Amino acid sequence: MSIIQQQHVIVTGASSGVGLYATEALIQQGWHVVMACRDLQKTMRVASQLQLNPTQFSIMKLDLGSLQSVREFVKDFESKGFPLHALLNNAASYQPRLKTPARSPEGFELSVATNHLGHFLLSRLLMPLLIQTQTSEQESNPNFQSRLVTLGTVTANSEEFGGKVPIPAPADLGDLAGLEHGFLDPIAMIDGKTFKAGKAYKDSKLCNMIISREMHRRYHDSTGIIFSTVYPGCVADTALFRDTPKAFQTIFPWFQKNITKGYVTQTLAGQRVTQVVVDKDFSSSGVHWSWGNRQVPGRQAFAQPLSAKATQLTMGIRLWELSNKLVGMAD
């Protein structure tokens, strides 16, 4: 089978953690994975260490914190002539120890720029190709549906215990005042309030879940594309936590394994995310998939209810409009 004939999926942040092990599992399913990453040398090194089949992956430069990099990535991907059967928005920036905000090249607070705005622009720009691939595939397989899957988190869903933890504060976008006022210095929070690095991350992930629902509302009925988010369990030893204190990096995995029972390995998390990308059992759109906070052997995934913060129609519409403006897209 030629590279063009394979099913193609883009995985952001594929050089470590869930993204890397989802890449491995997707390749095992026969897919061609475009590993979209900032550090190309690191990505090649880890791909070699996992002995990934070099005919089943490509490595492309993508820095989600830079809107220019996102646009360049999409142009480069389109130039290769690959189809796009699925997009997995996995990458995330989490820097909880920052006292002052890091900024993207465009001047936006970096975790929101990377986790939300970068993925938002990427998804918007790749939507025509997802639709095109779906139309082409359905000529021979009427049941085929392209998928856009985004990693969510329990800490941004106040319907669950993890989303209620007030350290440093629960996710809350307020009335989007920070975005309304341009989200540039000195503004660093979506709600326009004082900068809290950990909350900025939670807020960005809440945006991911809101936008997935809004994409479902705008596109699913007319295109058939499946939009979903997924929480595969607490991958407590992933590189996402590399900027946390060393003591936390030791204690947190132990706590999740022995106290909360929420811990899952990076390999299992990658396999679960892959199921959401490829399996027919996950063909419902507008769903947040979860295996629960406490891991139970043999438990099947289920549709986890999301909070009103994540599902309010007016919030989704306004977040979409403001995000469009910030990334320079027309509606």
Protein backbone atom coordinates (compact mmCIF):
# COMPACT_ATOMS: atom_id res chain seq x y z
CA MET A 1 0.00 0.00 0.00
CA SER A 2 1.39 3.42 -0.95
CA ILE A 3 1.63 6.22 1.59
CA ILE A 4 -1.24 8.08 -0.10
CA GLN A 5 -3.52 5.03 0.12
CA GLN A 6 -3.12 4.73 3.90
CA GLN A 7 -5.46 6.36 6.37
CA HIS A 8 -3.80 9.51 7.68
CA VAL A 9 -4.04 11.17 11.07
CA ILE A 10 -2.23 14.24 12.39
CA VAL A 11 -1.19 13.96 16.04
CA THR A 12 -0.05 17.17 17.72
CA GLY A 13 2.55 16.82 20.45
CA ALA A 14 3.47 13.33 19.25
CA SER A 15 7.02 13.34 20.61
CA SER A 16 6.13 12.36 24.20
CA GLY A 17 3.43 11.14 26.55
CA VAL A 18 -0.04 10.31 25.31
CA GLY A 19 0.69 11.67 21.85
CA LEU A 20 3.70 9.40 21.36
CA TYR A 21 1.93 6.27 22.57
CA ALA A 22 -1.19 7.12 20.58
CA THR A 23 1.12 7.36 17.57
CA GLU A 24 2.47 3.89 18.32
CA ALA A 25 -1.05 2.45 18.71
CA LEU A 26 -2.32 4.15 15.54
CA ILE A 27 0.58 2.74 13.56
CA GLN A 28 -0.23 -0.70 14.93
CA GLN A 29 -3.75 -0.17 13.56
CA GLY A 30 -2.26 0.43 10.11
CA TRP A 31 -2.61 4.21 10.02
CA HIS A 32 -0.03 6.69 8.73
CA VAL A 33 0.68 9.22 11.48
CA VAL A 34 1.91 12.73 10.86
CA MET A 35 3.81 13.56 14.05
CA ALA A 36 3.34 17.31 14.40
CA CYS A 37 5.94 18.56 16.87
CA ARG A 38 8.19 21.48 17.79
CA ASP A 39 11.43 19.49 18.18
CA LEU A 40 12.05 17.42 15.06
CA GLN A 41 15.29 15.83 16.29
CA LYS A 42 13.67 14.68 19.52
CA THR A 43 10.73 13.28 17.57
CA MET A 44 13.00 11.28 15.27
CA ARG A 45 14.93 9.99 18.29
CA VAL A 46 11.87 8.76 20.21
CA ALA A 47 10.36 7.26 17.04
CA SER A 48 13.57 5.28 16.61
CA GLN A 49 13.59 4.22 20.27
CA LEU A 50 10.04 2.85 19.93
CA GLN A 51 11.04 1.22 16.64
CA LEU A 52 8.14 2.79 14.80
CA ASN A 53 7.82 1.63 11.19
CA PRO A 54 9.37 4.50 9.18
CA THR A 55 6.94 3.90 6.31
CA GLN A 56 4.00 4.65 8.61
CA PHE A 57 4.91 8.02 10.03
CA SER A 58 6.04 11.44 8.88
CA ILE A 59 7.49 14.19 11.05
CA MET A 60 6.49 17.79 10.47
CA LYS A 61 7.32 21.00 12.29
CA LEU A 62 4.49 22.55 14.31
CA ASP A 63 4.71 25.02 17.18
CA LEU A 64 1.12 25.50 18.31
CA GLY A 65 2.12 28.55 20.34
CA SER A 66 2.80 30.42 17.10
CA LEU A 67 -0.11 31.16 14.77
CA GLN A 68 2.39 31.65 11.94
CA SER A 69 3.80 28.16 12.56
CA VAL A 70 0.28 26.71 12.46
CA ARG A 71 -0.38 28.34 9.10
CA GLU A 72 2.96 27.15 7.72
CA PHE A 73 2.29 23.60 8.93
CA VAL A 74 -1.08 23.48 7.17
CA LYS A 75 0.46 24.76 3.91
CA ASP A 76 3.25 22.16 4.15
CA PHE A 77 0.77 19.37 4.88
CA GLU A 78 -1.49 20.35 1.99
CA SER A 79 1.51 20.44 -0.36
CA LYS A 80 2.22 16.75 0.32
CA GLY A 81 -1.12 15.69 -1.16
CA PHE A 82 -2.00 13.50 1.83
CA PRO A 83 -5.65 12.83 2.65
CA LEU A 84 -6.72 13.60 6.23
CA HIS A 85 -8.94 11.03 7.90
CA ALA A 86 -8.52 12.29 11.45
CA LEU A 87 -6.99 15.09 13.51
CA LEU A 88 -5.90 14.38 17.08
CA ASN A 89 -5.42 17.60 19.06
CA ASN A 90 -3.23 16.27 21.84
CA ALA A 91 -0.42 18.75 22.59
CA ALA A 92 -0.57 20.93 25.69
CA SER A 93 1.57 23.46 27.51
CA TYR A 94 1.45 23.44 31.33
CA GLN A 95 3.79 25.68 33.32
CA PRO A 96 2.24 25.92 36.80
CA ARG A 97 5.23 27.53 38.50
CA LEU A 98 5.22 30.70 36.40
CA LYS A 99 4.62 33.87 38.42
CA THR A 100 4.32 36.05 35.34
CA PRO A 101 2.87 34.92 32.03
CA ALA A 102 4.95 33.56 29.18
CA ARG A 103 3.85 35.02 25.87
CA SER A 104 3.40 33.66 22.36
CA PRO A 105 4.97 35.45 19.36
CA GLU A 106 1.61 37.19 18.91
CA GLY A 107 1.66 38.35 22.55
CA PHE A 108 -0.97 35.98 23.99
CA GLU A 109 -0.56 34.09 27.28
CA LEU A 110 1.26 30.95 26.18
CA SER A 111 -0.83 28.09 27.59
CA VAL A 112 -4.04 29.50 26.11
CA ALA A 113 -2.20 30.36 22.88
CA THR A 114 -0.89 26.80 22.57
CA ASN A 115 -3.65 24.64 23.96
CA HIS A 116 -6.65 26.60 22.69
CA LEU A 117 -5.87 29.19 20.01
CA GLY A 118 -3.27 27.06 18.18
CA HIS A 119 -5.54 24.04 18.07
CA PHE A 120 -8.52 26.21 17.14
CA LEU A 121 -6.71 27.67 14.14
CA LEU A 122 -5.30 24.28 13.14
CA SER A 123 -8.76 22.71 13.24
CA ARG A 124 -10.35 25.55 11.29
CA LEU A 125 -7.69 25.46 8.56
CA LEU A 126 -7.79 21.67 8.21
CA MET A 127 -11.59 21.38 8.18
CA PRO A 128 -11.86 21.58 4.37
CA LEU A 129 -9.41 18.70 4.01
CA LEU A 130 -11.27 16.59 6.59
CA ILE A 131 -14.47 17.20 4.62
CA GLN A 132 -12.77 16.49 1.30
CA THR A 133 -11.33 13.20 2.57
CA GLN A 134 -14.67 12.17 3.97
CA THR A 135 -16.43 12.86 0.68
CA SER A 136 -13.83 10.86 -1.23
CA GLU A 137 -13.84 7.91 1.19
CA GLN A 138 -17.64 7.68 1.24
CA GLU A 139 -17.66 6.88 -2.47
CA SER A 140 -16.39 3.39 -1.60
CA ASN A 141 -17.34 3.24 2.09
CA PRO A 142 -20.63 5.07 2.79
CA ASN A 143 -20.21 4.58 6.54
CA PHE A 144 -16.84 6.35 6.78
CA GLN A 145 -16.69 9.49 8.92
CA SER A 146 -13.66 11.72 9.48
CA ARG A 147 -12.91 12.47 13.12
CA LEU A 148 -11.57 15.41 15.08
CA VAL A 149 -10.60 14.31 18.58
CA THR A 150 -9.28 16.61 21.30
CA LEU A 151 -7.71 15.69 24.64
CA GLY A 152 -9.76 17.03 27.51
CA THR A 153 -9.06 16.89 31.22
CA VAL A 154 -10.96 16.14 34.40
CA THR A 155 -9.56 19.33 35.96
CA ALA A 156 -11.62 21.50 33.59
CA ASN A 157 -14.93 19.72 34.19
CA SER A 158 -16.66 20.90 37.36
CA GLU A 159 -19.13 18.01 37.08
CA GLU A 160 -16.30 15.85 38.44
CA PHE A 161 -14.35 16.07 41.69
CA GLY A 162 -11.10 16.90 39.91
CA GLY A 163 -12.74 19.93 38.34
CA LYS A 164 -13.74 21.34 41.72
CA VAL A 165 -10.24 21.41 43.23
CA PRO A 166 -9.48 25.06 44.12
CA ILE A 167 -5.72 24.85 43.49
CA PRO A 168 -5.03 27.48 42.32
CA ALA A 169 -8.69 27.85 41.24
CA PRO A 170 -11.26 25.87 39.24
CA ALA A 171 -11.54 26.51 35.51
CA ASP A 172 -13.76 29.52 34.88
CA LEU A 173 -13.85 31.72 31.78
CA GLY A 174 -16.05 34.36 33.40
CA ASP A 175 -17.61 36.54 30.72
CA LEU A 176 -14.52 36.21 28.46
CA ALA A 177 -13.44 39.75 29.38
CA GLY A 178 -9.76 39.01 28.71
CA LEU A 179 -10.48 37.85 25.17
CA GLU A 180 -12.96 40.69 24.64
CA HIS A 181 -10.16 43.18 25.37
CA GLY A 182 -7.64 41.59 22.99
CA PHE A 183 -5.80 39.21 25.34
CA LEU A 184 -2.55 41.17 25.09
CA ASP A 185 -0.25 42.49 27.84
CA PRO A 186 -1.16 43.21 30.59
CA ILE A 187 -4.11 40.80 30.13
CA ALA A 188 -3.13 37.17 30.72
CA MET A 189 -6.34 35.40 31.73
CA ILE A 190 -9.43 34.65 29.68
CA ASP A 191 -11.63 36.11 32.43
CA GLY A 192 -9.42 39.22 32.59
CA LYS A 193 -8.44 38.60 36.22
CA THR A 194 -5.06 38.15 37.95
CA PHE A 195 -2.68 35.67 36.32
CA LYS A 196 -2.65 32.18 37.82
CA ALA A 197 -0.60 29.77 35.74
CA GLY A 198 -2.38 26.59 36.81
CA LYS A 199 -5.79 28.12 36.21
CA ALA A 200 -4.70 29.39 32.79
CA TYR A 201 -4.03 25.78 31.82
CA LYS A 202 -7.40 24.60 33.15
CA ASP A 203 -9.15 27.44 31.34
CA SER A 204 -7.45 26.53 28.07
CA LYS A 205 -8.63 22.92 28.38
CA LEU A 206 -12.16 24.08 29.17
CA CYS A 207 -11.94 26.05 25.91
CA ASN A 208 -10.96 22.82 24.12
CA MET A 209 -14.09 21.08 25.35
CA ILE A 210 -16.34 24.04 24.59
CA ILE A 211 -14.97 24.42 21.06
CA SER A 212 -15.33 20.70 20.33
CA ARG A 213 -19.03 21.00 21.17
CA GLU A 214 -19.34 24.14 19.08
CA MET A 215 -17.68 22.42 16.11
CA HIS A 216 -20.14 19.57 16.52
CA ARG A 217 -23.01 22.06 16.49
CA ARG A 218 -21.71 23.91 13.44
CA TYR A 219 -20.41 21.06 11.29
CA HIS A 220 -21.63 17.60 12.25
CA ASP A 221 -25.09 17.61 10.69
CA SER A 222 -23.88 19.13 7.42
CA THR A 223 -20.62 17.16 7.05
CA GLY A 224 -20.97 14.00 9.15
CA ILE A 225 -17.58 14.59 10.76
CA ILE A 226 -17.34 13.24 14.32
CA PHE A 227 -16.19 15.69 16.98
CA SER A 228 -15.30 14.42 20.44
CA THR A 229 -13.10 14.99 23.44
CA VAL A 230 -11.51 12.30 25.59
CA TYR A 231 -10.06 11.89 29.07
CA PRO A 232 -8.11 8.60 29.07
CA GLY A 233 -7.28 8.67 32.80
CA CYS A 234 -4.58 10.37 34.83
CA VAL A 235 -1.24 9.90 33.09
CA ALA A 236 0.61 11.22 36.11
CA ASP A 237 4.15 10.64 34.82
CA THR A 238 3.83 12.25 31.39
CA ALA A 239 6.07 15.09 30.19
CA LEU A 240 3.11 17.42 30.70
CA PHE A 241 4.31 17.71 34.31
CA ARG A 242 7.96 18.37 33.49
CA ASP A 243 7.72 21.96 34.77
CA THR A 244 6.29 20.98 38.15
CA PRO A 245 8.53 20.66 41.26
CA LYS A 246 10.60 17.46 41.43
CA ALA A 247 8.84 16.37 44.62
CA PHE A 248 5.47 16.69 42.85
CA GLN A 249 6.75 14.51 39.97
CA THR A 250 7.45 11.76 42.51
CA ILE A 251 4.47 12.15 44.85
CA PHE A 252 1.75 12.75 42.26
CA PRO A 253 2.11 9.41 40.38
CA TRP A 254 2.26 7.54 43.72
CA PHE A 255 -0.86 9.36 44.93
CA GLN A 256 -2.77 8.58 41.72
CA LYS A 257 -1.71 4.92 41.78
CA ASN A 258 -2.38 4.23 45.45
CA ILE A 259 -4.94 6.74 46.75
CA THR A 260 -7.20 8.01 43.96
CA LYS A 261 -6.68 4.94 41.72
CA GLY A 262 -6.84 7.30 38.76
CA TYR A 263 -3.43 6.43 37.30
CA VAL A 264 -3.05 4.97 33.83
CA THR A 265 0.16 4.26 31.96
CA GLN A 266 1.16 6.31 28.95
CA THR A 267 0.80 3.18 26.82
CA LEU A 268 -2.77 2.50 27.97
CA ALA A 269 -3.72 6.16 27.57
CA GLY A 270 -2.38 6.12 24.02
CA GLN A 271 -4.37 2.98 23.27
CA ARG A 272 -7.56 4.50 24.67
CA VAL A 273 -7.17 7.68 22.65
CA THR A 274 -6.56 5.56 19.56
CA GLN A 275 -9.85 3.76 20.15
CA VAL A 276 -11.65 7.10 20.10
CA VAL A 277 -9.94 7.96 16.80
CA VAL A 278 -10.55 4.69 14.96
CA ASP A 279 -13.16 2.39 16.56
CA LYS A 280 -16.80 2.28 15.44
CA ASP A 281 -17.89 2.18 19.10
CA PHE A 282 -16.82 5.84 19.36
CA SER A 283 -18.80 7.15 16.39
CA SER A 284 -21.07 9.43 18.42
CA SER A 285 -20.36 13.12 17.86
CA GLY A 286 -20.48 15.82 20.52
CA VAL A 287 -19.38 13.38 23.25
CA HIS A 288 -16.74 13.57 25.99
CA TRP A 289 -15.38 10.03 26.41
CA SER A 290 -14.01 8.85 29.75
CA TRP A 291 -13.07 5.68 31.62
CA GLY A 292 -13.78 7.35 34.97
CA ASN A 293 -11.62 8.95 37.62
CA ARG A 294 -11.00 5.69 39.51
CA GLN A 295 -9.68 3.00 37.22
CA VAL A 296 -11.66 -0.25 37.25
CA PRO A 297 -10.32 -3.27 35.33
CA GLY A 298 -12.49 -4.08 32.34
CA ARG A 299 -14.56 -0.90 32.52
CA GLN A 300 -15.73 0.33 29.14
CA ALA A 301 -15.61 3.96 28.07
CA PHE A 302 -18.71 6.04 28.58
CA ALA A 303 -20.00 9.50 27.69
CA GLN A 304 -19.06 11.69 30.68
CA PRO A 305 -21.44 14.60 31.37
CA LEU A 306 -19.82 18.02 31.17
CA SER A 307 -20.53 21.07 33.28
CA ALA A 308 -22.77 23.96 32.25
CA LYS A 309 -19.55 25.94 31.77
CA ALA A 310 -18.61 23.58 28.92
CA THR A 311 -22.02 23.18 27.32
CA GLN A 312 -23.69 26.60 27.48
CA LEU A 313 -24.70 27.56 23.93
CA THR A 314 -24.09 31.29 24.26
CA MET A 315 -20.62 30.68 25.70
CA GLY A 316 -19.68 28.41 22.81
CA ILE A 317 -20.84 30.92 20.23
CA ARG A 318 -19.04 33.86 21.84
CA LEU A 319 -15.82 31.91 22.45
CA TRP A 320 -15.87 30.90 18.79
CA GLU A 321 -16.35 34.49 17.65
CA LEU A 322 -13.58 35.89 19.85
CA SER A 323 -11.18 33.06 18.98
CA ASN A 324 -11.81 33.71 15.29
CA LYS A 325 -10.89 37.34 15.82
CA LEU A 326 -7.72 36.58 17.75
CA VAL A 327 -6.40 34.10 15.18
CA GLY A 328 -7.47 36.19 12.19
CA MET A 329 -10.13 33.92 10.75
CA ALA A 330 -13.45 34.86 9.20
CA ASP A 331 -16.50 33.00 10.45
